[in-house]
Coordinates of C-alpha atoms and ligand atoms in Angstrom, one line a residue:
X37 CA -14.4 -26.1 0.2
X38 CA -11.7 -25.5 2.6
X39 CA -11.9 -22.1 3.8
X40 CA -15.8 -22.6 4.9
X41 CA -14.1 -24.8 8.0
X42 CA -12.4 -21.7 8.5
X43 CA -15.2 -19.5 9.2
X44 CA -18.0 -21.7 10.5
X45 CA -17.3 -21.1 14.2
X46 CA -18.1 -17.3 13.3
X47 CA -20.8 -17.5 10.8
X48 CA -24.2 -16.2 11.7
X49 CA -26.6 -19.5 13.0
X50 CA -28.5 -18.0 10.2
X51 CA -26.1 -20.0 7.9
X52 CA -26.5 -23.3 9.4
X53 CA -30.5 -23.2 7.6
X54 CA -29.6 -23.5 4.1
X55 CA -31.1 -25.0 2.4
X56 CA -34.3 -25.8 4.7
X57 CA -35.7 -22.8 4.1
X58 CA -37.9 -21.1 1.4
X59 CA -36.4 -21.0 -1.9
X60 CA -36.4 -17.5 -2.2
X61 CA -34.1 -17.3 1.4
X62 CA -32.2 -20.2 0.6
X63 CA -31.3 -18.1 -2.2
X64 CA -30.2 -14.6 0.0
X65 CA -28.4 -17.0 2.6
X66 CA -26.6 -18.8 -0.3
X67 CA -25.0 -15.3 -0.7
X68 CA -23.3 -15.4 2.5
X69 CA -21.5 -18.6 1.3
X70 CA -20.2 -17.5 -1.8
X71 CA -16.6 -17.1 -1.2
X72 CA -15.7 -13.9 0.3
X73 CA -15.1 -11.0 -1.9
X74 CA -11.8 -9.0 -0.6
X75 CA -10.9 -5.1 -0.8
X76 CA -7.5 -4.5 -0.3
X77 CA -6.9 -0.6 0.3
X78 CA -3.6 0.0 1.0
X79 CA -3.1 3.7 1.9
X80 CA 0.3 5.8 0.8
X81 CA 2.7 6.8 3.5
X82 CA 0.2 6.3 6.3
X83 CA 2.2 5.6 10.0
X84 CA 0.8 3.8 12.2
X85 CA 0.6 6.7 14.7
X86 CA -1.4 8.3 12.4
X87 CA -5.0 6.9 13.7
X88 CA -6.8 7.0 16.7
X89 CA -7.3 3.6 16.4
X90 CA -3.8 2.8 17.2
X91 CA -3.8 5.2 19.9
X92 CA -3.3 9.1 17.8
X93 CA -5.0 11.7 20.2
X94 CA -4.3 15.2 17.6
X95 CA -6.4 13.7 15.0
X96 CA -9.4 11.2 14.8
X97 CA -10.4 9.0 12.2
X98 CA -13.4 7.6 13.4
X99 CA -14.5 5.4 10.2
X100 CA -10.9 3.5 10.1
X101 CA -11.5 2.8 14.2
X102 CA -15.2 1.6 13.4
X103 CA -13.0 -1.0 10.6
X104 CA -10.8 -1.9 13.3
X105 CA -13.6 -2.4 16.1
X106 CA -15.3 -4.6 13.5
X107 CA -12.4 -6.8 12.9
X108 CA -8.5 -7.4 13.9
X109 CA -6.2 -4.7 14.5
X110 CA -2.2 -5.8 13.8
X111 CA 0.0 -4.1 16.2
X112 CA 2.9 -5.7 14.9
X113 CA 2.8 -5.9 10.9
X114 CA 5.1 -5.0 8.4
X115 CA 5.5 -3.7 4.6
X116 CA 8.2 -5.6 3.1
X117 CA 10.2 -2.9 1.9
X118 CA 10.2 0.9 3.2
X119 CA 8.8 3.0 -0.6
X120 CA 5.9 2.0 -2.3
X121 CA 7.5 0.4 -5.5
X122 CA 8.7 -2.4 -4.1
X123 CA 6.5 -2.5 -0.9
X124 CA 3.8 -3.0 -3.9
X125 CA 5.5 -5.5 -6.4
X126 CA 6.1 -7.7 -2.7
X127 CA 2.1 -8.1 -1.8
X128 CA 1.2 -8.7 -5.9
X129 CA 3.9 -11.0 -6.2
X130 CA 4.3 -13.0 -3.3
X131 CA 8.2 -12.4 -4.4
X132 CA 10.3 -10.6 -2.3
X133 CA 11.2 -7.3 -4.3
X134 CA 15.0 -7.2 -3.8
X135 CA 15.5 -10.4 -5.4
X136 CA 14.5 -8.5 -8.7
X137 CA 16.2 -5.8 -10.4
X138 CA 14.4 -2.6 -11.2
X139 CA 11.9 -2.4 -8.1
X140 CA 13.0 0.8 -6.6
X141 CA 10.8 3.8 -7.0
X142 CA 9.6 4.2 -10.4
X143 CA 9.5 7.1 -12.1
X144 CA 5.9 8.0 -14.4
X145 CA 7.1 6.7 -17.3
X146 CA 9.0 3.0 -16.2
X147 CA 7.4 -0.3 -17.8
X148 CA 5.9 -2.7 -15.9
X149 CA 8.4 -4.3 -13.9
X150 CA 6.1 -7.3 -13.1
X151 CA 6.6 -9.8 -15.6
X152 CA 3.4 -10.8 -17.7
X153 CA 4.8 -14.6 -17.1
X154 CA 4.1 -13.9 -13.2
X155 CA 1.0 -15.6 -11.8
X156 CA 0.2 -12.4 -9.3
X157 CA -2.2 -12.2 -6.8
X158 CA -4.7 -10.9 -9.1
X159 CA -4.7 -13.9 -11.6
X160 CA -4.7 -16.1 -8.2
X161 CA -8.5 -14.2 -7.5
X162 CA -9.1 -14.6 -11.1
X163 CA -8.6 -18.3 -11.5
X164 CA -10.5 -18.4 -8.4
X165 CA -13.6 -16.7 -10.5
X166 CA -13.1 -13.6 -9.1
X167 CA -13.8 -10.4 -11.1
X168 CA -10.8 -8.2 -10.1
X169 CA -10.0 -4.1 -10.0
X170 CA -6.7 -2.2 -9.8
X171 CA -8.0 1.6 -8.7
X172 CA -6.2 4.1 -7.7
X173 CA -2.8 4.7 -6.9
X174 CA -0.4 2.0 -9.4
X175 CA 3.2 2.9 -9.5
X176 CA 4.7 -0.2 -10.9
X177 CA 5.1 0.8 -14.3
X178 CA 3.0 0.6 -17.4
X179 CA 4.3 -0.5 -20.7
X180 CA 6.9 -2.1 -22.3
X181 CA 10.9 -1.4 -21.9
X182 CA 11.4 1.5 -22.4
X183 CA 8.8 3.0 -21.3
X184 CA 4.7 4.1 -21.6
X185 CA 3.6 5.5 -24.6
X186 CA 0.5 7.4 -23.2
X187 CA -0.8 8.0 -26.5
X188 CA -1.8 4.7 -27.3
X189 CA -3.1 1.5 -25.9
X190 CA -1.1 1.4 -22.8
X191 CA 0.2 -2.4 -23.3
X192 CA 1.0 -4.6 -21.2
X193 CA -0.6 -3.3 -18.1
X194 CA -2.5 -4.2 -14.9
X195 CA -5.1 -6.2 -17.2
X196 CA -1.9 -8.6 -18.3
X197 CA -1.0 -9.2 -15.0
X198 CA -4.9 -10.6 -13.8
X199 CA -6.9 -7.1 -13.3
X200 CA -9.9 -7.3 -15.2
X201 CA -10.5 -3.6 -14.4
X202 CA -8.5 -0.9 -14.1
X203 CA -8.4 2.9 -13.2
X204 CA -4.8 4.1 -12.3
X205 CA -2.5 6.5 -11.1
X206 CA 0.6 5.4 -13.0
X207 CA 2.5 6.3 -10.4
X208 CA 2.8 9.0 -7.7
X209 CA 0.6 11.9 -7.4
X210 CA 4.0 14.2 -7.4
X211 CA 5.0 12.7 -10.6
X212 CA 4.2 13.4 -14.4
X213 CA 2.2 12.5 -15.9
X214 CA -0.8 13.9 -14.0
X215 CA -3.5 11.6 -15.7
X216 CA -5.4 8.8 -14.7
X217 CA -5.3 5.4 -17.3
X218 CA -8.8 3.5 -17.5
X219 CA -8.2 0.3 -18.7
X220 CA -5.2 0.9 -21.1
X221 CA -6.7 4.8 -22.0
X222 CA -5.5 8.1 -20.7
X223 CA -9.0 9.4 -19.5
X224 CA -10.0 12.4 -21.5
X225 CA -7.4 12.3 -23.8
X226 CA -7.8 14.5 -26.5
X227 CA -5.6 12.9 -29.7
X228 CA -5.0 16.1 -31.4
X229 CA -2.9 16.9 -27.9
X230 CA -0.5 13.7 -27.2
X231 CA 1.3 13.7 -24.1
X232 CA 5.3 13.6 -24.3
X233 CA 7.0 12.8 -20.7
X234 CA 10.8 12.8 -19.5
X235 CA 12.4 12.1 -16.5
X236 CA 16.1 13.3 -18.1
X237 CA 15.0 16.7 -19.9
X238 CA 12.6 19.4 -20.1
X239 CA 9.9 18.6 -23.2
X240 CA 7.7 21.0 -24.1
X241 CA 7.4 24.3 -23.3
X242 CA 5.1 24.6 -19.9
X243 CA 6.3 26.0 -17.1
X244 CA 8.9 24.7 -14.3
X245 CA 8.7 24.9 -10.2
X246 CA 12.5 26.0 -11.4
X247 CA 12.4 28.6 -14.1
X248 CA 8.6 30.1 -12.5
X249 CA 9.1 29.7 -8.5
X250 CA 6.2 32.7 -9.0
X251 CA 3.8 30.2 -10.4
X252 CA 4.0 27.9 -8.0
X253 CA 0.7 28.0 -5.0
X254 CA 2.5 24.7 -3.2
X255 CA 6.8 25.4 -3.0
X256 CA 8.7 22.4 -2.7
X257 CA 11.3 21.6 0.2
X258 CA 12.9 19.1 -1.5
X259 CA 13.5 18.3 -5.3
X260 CA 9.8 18.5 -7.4
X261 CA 10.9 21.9 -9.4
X262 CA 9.8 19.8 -12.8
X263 CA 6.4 21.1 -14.6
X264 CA 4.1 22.6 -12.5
X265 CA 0.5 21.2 -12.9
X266 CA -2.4 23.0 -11.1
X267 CA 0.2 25.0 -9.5
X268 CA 2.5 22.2 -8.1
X269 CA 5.7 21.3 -9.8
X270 CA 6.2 17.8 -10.2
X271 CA 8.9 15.1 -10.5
X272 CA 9.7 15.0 -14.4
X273 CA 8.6 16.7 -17.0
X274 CA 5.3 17.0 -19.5
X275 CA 3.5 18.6 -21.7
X276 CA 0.2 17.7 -24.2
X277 CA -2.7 16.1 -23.0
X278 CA -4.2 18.9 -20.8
X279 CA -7.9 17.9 -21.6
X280 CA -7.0 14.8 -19.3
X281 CA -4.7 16.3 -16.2
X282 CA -6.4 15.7 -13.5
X283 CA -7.0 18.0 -10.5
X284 CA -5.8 17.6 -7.7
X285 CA -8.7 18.7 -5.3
X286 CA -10.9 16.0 -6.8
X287 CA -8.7 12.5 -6.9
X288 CA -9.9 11.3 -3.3
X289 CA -13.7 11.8 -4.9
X290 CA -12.5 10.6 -8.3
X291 CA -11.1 6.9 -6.8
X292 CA -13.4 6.4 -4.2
X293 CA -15.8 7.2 -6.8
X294 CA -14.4 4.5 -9.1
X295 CA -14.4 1.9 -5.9
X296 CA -17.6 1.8 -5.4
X297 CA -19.0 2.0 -8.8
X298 CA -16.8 -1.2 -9.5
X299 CA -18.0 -3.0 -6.1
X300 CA -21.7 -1.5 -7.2
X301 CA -21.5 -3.6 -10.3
X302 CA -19.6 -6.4 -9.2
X303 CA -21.4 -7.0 -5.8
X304 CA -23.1 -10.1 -7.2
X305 CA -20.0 -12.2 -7.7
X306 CA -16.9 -12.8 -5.7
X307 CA -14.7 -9.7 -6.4
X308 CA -11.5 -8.8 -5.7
X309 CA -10.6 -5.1 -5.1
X310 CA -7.1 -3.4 -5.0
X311 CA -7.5 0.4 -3.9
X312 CA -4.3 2.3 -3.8
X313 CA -5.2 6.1 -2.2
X314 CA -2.5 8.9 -2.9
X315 CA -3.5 10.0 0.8
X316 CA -1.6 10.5 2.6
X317 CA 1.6 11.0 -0.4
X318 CA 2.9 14.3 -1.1
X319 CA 1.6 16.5 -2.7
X320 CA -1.1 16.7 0.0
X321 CA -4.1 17.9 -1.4
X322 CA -7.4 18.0 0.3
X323 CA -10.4 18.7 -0.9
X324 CA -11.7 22.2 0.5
X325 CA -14.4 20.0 2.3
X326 CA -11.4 18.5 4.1
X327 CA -8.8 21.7 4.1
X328 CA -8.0 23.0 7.4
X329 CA -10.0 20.5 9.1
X330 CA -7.3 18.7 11.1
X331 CA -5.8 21.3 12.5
X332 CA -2.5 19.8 11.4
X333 CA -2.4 21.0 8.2
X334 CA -2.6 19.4 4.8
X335 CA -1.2 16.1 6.0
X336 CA -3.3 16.0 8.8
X337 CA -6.5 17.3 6.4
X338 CA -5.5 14.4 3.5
X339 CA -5.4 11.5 6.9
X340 CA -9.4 12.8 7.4
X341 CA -10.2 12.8 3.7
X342 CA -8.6 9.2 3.6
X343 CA -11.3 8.3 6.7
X344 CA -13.5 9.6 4.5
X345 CA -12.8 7.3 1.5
X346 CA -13.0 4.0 4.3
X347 CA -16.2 5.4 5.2
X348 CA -17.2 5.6 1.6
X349 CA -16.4 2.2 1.1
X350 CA -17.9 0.9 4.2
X351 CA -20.9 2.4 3.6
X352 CA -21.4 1.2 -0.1
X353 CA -20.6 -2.4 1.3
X354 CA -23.4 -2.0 3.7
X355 CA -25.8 -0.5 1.4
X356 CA -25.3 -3.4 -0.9
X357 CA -25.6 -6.6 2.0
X358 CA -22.4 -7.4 1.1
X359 CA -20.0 -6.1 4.4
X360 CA -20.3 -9.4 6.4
X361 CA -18.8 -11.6 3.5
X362 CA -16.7 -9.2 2.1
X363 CA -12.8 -9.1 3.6
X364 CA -11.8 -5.5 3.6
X365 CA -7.9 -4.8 4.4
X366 CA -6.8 -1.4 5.3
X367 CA -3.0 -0.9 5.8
X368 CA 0.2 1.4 4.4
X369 CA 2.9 0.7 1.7
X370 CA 5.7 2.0 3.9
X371 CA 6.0 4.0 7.0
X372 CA 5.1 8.0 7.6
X373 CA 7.3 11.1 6.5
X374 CA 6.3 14.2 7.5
X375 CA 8.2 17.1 5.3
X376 CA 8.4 14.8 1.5
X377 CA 9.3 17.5 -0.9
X378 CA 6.8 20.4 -0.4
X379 CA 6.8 23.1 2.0
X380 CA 3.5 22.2 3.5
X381 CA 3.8 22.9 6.9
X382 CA 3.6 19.3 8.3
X383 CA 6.3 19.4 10.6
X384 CA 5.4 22.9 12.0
X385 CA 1.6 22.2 12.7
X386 CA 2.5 18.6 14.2
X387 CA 1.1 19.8 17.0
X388 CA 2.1 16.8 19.6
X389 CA 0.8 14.1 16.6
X390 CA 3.4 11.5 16.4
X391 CA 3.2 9.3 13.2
X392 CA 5.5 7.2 14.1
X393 CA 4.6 6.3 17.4
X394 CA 7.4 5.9 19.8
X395 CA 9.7 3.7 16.8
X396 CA 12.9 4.7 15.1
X397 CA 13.1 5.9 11.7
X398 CA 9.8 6.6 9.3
X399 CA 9.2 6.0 5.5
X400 CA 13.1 5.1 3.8
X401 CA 14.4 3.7 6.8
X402 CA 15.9 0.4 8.0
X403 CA 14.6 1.1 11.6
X404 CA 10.8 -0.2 12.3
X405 CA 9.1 3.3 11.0
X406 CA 10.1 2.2 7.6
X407 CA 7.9 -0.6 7.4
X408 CA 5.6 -1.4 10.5
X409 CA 2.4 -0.4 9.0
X410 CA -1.1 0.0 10.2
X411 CA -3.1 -3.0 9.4
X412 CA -6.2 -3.6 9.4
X413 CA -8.3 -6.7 8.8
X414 CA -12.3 -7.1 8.7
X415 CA -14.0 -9.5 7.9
X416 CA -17.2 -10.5 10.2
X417 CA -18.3 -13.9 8.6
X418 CA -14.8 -15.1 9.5
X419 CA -13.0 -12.9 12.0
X420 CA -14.0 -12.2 15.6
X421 CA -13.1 -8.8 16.1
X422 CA -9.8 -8.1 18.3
X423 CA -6.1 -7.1 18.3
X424 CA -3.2 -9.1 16.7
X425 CA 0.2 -8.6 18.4
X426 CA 1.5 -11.6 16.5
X427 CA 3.9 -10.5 14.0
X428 CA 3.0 -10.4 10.0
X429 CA 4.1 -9.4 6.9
X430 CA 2.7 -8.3 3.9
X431 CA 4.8 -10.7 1.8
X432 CA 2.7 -13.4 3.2
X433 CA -0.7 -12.1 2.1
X434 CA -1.0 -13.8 -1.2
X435 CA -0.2 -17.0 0.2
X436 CA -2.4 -16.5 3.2
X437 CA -5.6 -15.7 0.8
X438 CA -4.8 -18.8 -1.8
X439 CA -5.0 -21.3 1.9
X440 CA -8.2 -19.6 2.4
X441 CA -9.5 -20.1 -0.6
X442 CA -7.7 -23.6 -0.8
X443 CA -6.1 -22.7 -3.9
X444 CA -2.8 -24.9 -4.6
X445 CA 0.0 -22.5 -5.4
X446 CA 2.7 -24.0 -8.4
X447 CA 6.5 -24.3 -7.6
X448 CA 7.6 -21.0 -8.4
X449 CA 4.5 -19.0 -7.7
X450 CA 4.5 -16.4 -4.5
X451 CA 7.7 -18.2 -3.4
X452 CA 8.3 -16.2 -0.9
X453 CA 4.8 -15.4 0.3
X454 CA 4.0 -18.2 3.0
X455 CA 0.7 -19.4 4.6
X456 CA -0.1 -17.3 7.4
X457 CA -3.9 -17.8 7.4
X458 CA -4.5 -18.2 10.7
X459 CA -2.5 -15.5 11.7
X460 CA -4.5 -12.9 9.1
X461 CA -7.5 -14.0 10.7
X462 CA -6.4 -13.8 14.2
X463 CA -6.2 -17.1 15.7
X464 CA -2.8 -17.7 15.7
X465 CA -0.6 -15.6 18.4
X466 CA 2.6 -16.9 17.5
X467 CA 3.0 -15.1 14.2
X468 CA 5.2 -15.9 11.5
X469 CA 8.7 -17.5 11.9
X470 CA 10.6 -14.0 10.8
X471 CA 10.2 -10.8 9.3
X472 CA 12.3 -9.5 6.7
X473 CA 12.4 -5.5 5.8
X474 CA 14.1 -3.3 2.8
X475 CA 15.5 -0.3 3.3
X476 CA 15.4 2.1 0.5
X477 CA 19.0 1.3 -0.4
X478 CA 18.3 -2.4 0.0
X479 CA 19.6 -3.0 3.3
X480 CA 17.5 -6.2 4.7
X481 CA 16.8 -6.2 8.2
X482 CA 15.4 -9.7 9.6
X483 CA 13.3 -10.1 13.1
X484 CA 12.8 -13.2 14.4
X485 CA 11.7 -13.5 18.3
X486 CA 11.9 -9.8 18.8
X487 CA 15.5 -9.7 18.2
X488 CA 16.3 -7.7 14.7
X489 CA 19.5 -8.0 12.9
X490 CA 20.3 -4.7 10.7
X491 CA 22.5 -6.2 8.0
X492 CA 25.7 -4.0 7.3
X493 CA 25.8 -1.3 4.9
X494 CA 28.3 1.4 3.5
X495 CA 25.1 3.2 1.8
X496 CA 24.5 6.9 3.7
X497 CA 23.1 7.0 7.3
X498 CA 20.7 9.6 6.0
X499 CA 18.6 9.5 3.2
X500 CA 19.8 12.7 0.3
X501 CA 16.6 14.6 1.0
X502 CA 14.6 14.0 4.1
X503 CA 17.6 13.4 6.6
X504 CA 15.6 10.7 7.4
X505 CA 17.6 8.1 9.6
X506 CA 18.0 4.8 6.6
X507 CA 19.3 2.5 9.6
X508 CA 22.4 2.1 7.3
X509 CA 25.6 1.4 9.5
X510 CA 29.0 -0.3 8.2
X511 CA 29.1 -2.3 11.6
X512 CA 26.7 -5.0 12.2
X513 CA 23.2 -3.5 14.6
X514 CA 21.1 -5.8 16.6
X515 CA 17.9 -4.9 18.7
X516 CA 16.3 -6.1 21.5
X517 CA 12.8 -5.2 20.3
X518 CA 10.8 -6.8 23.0
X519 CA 12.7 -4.2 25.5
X520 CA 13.8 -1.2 23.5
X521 CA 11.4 -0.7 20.6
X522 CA 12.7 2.4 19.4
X523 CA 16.1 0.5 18.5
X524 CA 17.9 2.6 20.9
X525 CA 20.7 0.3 22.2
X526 CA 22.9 -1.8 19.3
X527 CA 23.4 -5.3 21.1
X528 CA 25.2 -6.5 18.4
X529 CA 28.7 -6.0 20.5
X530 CA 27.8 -7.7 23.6
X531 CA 25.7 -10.7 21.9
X532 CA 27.8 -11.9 18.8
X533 CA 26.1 -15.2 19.0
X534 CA 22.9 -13.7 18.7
X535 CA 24.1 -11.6 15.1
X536 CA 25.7 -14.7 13.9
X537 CA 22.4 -16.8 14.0
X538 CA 20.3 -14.1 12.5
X539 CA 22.7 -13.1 9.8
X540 CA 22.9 -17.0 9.1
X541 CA 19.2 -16.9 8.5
X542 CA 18.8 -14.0 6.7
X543 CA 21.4 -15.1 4.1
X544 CA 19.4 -18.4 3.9
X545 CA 16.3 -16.5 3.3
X546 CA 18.4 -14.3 0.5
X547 CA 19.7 -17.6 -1.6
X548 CA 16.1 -19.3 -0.8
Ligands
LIG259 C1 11.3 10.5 -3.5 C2 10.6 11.8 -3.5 C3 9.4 11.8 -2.6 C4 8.5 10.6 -2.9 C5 9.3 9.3 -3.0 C6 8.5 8.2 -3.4 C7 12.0 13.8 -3.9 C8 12.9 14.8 -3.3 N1 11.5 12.9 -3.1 O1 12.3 10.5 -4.4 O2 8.7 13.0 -2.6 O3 7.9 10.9 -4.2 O4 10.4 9.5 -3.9 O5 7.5 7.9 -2.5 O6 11.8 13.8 -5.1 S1 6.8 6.5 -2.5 O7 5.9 6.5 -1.3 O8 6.0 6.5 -3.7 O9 7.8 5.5 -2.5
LIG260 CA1 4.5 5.2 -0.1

């Protein structure tokens, strides 16, 4: 087995007795070489300037720094698209997203825009005898065209595309419909109340952020004046099913909940784990344990509840013998927002906290606040803990985990994701060749060498809601990153060569 040359310099002496032993340890031990089970938790809207661990002083998340003094800590990775949609469909796919129509940010009700003829990364940990989960947050669509019925079996889902197990948000906690799907079931669905959902119209006859502002305990900012559930309007519009809505307060304990009860009962076979939080998403909603704990309001609150949750996980891989062979990820789908829609005080109780660090742009954007991420990998029977300035995507994750698992991928299959193994786990500093980011109007960036190439783009310079900078600029931009992070300074007139080469490569890349 291929991957075991991988992680023999780091594996405990221990190891190295199999099998001279007494049975009963050669048994234990044999544990530690069963191939490595893997949580991926990939956290919603988290910046990288959002932990202590990457260098936040106004807030401190002291589980997710443990995580990162445990294993390696990326200072230069990247999402491979700016929202979650198609920042999601990237990593599961191996594909990049723009080369498929219908990957922008899906509404509740869109169908599942990965293909069931897709071998995803899930069906790559199943063939490999994995058991695998999809918990938590989803939002790639459920259903056929045309959209989920939520009535019935919810078909196809994340169980036709290599999930064994799954309990879902189906898409954003600000969108309808506010129910969580266990393995093709709306939870607590009562049949005598069926759910009807619409992104175009009104259904129903439940109350709106727009025609009750007086009902409403969180006011949106921006957009969200659909039905209000638990006192927040939403995006779109439901009614039916109220035994299942779930409440806000309770998701964090819900899906961690869920998390642990799957790695609980899976812990004696290689499992795969995909964790999607709705922290730090709007609507931010702590738990009262968590609520005005920060000091930075709900966004700040939802970043300590989310601590919590790696904690939670931590602890039940410890608990179990299981944390030295099991790889736990922790990163972001796209890069930090601070006001998203509701008036929740985040930008007025910042309070110093910068969740972008020092780079241009945040969640949307072309610049590198769009999709530098946090990222986190530990992993003690194979990774020496330490700090990973060599530059990674997330597009190259699948590819990465079927070398370490020496797991041939077929023409066709992740065929943009490529093998970055040895970067994932630390030992290579050079880092991948290029890096190529999606803005939410699919502008491409590409970095290679520091330098970044902003690809033109008549699409607005702010995004409709946020005024958030998308990094979209008819003329040509090109950055110096290993001098002027924060993408201050357009090169592109001075060094023509320079755009020329990049744009040559990134429209390789595009007919790849
Ligand atoms: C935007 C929403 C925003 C958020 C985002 C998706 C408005 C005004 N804004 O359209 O609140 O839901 O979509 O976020 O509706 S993501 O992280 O899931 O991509
Ligand atoms: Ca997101």
């Amino acid at each position: 087995m291929k991957y075991l040359s991988n992680l023999l310099p780091y594996l405990p002496s221990t190891v190295l007795l199999i099998g001279c032993g007494n049975p009963s340890k050669q048994e234990a031990k044999s544990d530690q070489l069963q191939k490595p089970n893997v949580i991926y938790l990939i956290a919603d809207d988290l910046g990288i300037g959002d932990l202590s661990c990457y260098g936040a002083t106004k807030i401190s998340t002291p589980n997710i720094d443990r995580l990162a003094g445990q294993g390696m800590q990326f200072t230069n990775a990247y999402a491979t698209s700016s929202t979650s949609t198609p920042s999601r469909f990237g990593l599961l796919t191996g594909m990049y997203p723009w080369r498929q129509e219908n990957t922008g940010i899906a509404p509740g009700n869109s169908e599942l825009i990965i293909d069931t003829a897709c071998v995803t990364m899930a069906d790559m940990f199943k063939e490999e005898g994995y058991y695998t989960g999809a918990v938590g947050k989803w939002h790639l669509g459920l259903g056929p065209k045309g959209g989920t019925d939520f009535n019935h079996e919810i078909r196809p889902n994340t169980q036709d595309i290599g999930f064994n197990y799954e309990f879902i948000i189906p898409a954003t906690v600000d969108r309808v419909p506010c129910v969580f799907v266990e393995n093709a079931h709306v939870v607590g669905l009562d049949p005598q109340d069926p759910i009807t959902v619409s992104y175009q119209h009104k259904v129903g006859d439940w109350p709106t952020g727009l025609e009750n502002p007086e009902l409403v305990k969180m006011k949106p900012s921006q957009g969200h004046n659909n039905t209000i559930i638990n006192g927040i309007p939403r995006i779109g519009w439901m009614t039916g099913g109220k035994s299942a809505l779930w409440v806000d307060e309770d998701i964090a304990d819900i899906i961690t909940g869920k998390a642990k009860d799957f790695i609980v009962a899976h812990k004696n076979e290689p499992f795969f784990l995909y964790m999607g939080t709705q922290d730090v998403h709007v609507p931010r909603v702590p738990h009262p344990r968590f609520a005005g704990k920060s000091g930075l309001g709900p966004r700040g609150d939802v970043i300590l509840q989310l601590d919590w949750t790696v904690g939670e996980i931590m602890h039940t891989l410890d608990s179990l013998d299981i944390a030295d062979n099991t790889i736990f990820v922790l990163c972001s789908d796209n890069g930090p927002v601070i006001d998203d829609g509701y008036q929740d005080q985040a930008f007025e109780l910042l309070n110093g906290h910068t969740p972008m660090k020092h780079y241009r742009g945040g969640k949307y954007s072309a610049f590198d606040a769009g999709t530098r991420i946090p990222f986190i990998v530990r992993w003690p029977n194979g990774i020496k803990p330490g700090k990973q300035q060599a530059p990674f995507s997330m597009i190259d994750v699948y590819a990465s985990f079927a070398a370490l698992l020496n797991h041939e991928l077929p023409t066709g299959v992740a065929p943009d994701s490529r093998d970055q193994l040895n970067n994932f786990l630390g030992t290579d500093t050079i880092g991948c060749d290029y890096v190529v980011q999606q803005n939410l109007n699919n502008t491409l960036s590409i970095i290679q060498n520091n330098w970044k190439y902003i690809e033109p783009s008549d699409k607005p310079a702010l995004e409709h809601w946020t005024k958030m900078e998308t990094g979209n600029n008819p003329q040509p931009q090109l950055y110096d990153l290993s001098v002027d992070p924060s993408e201050k300074e357009n090169l592109a007139g001075t060094h023509p060569d320079k755009v020329k080469e990049l744009a040559i490569l990134l429209e390789k890349v595009k007919a790849a």
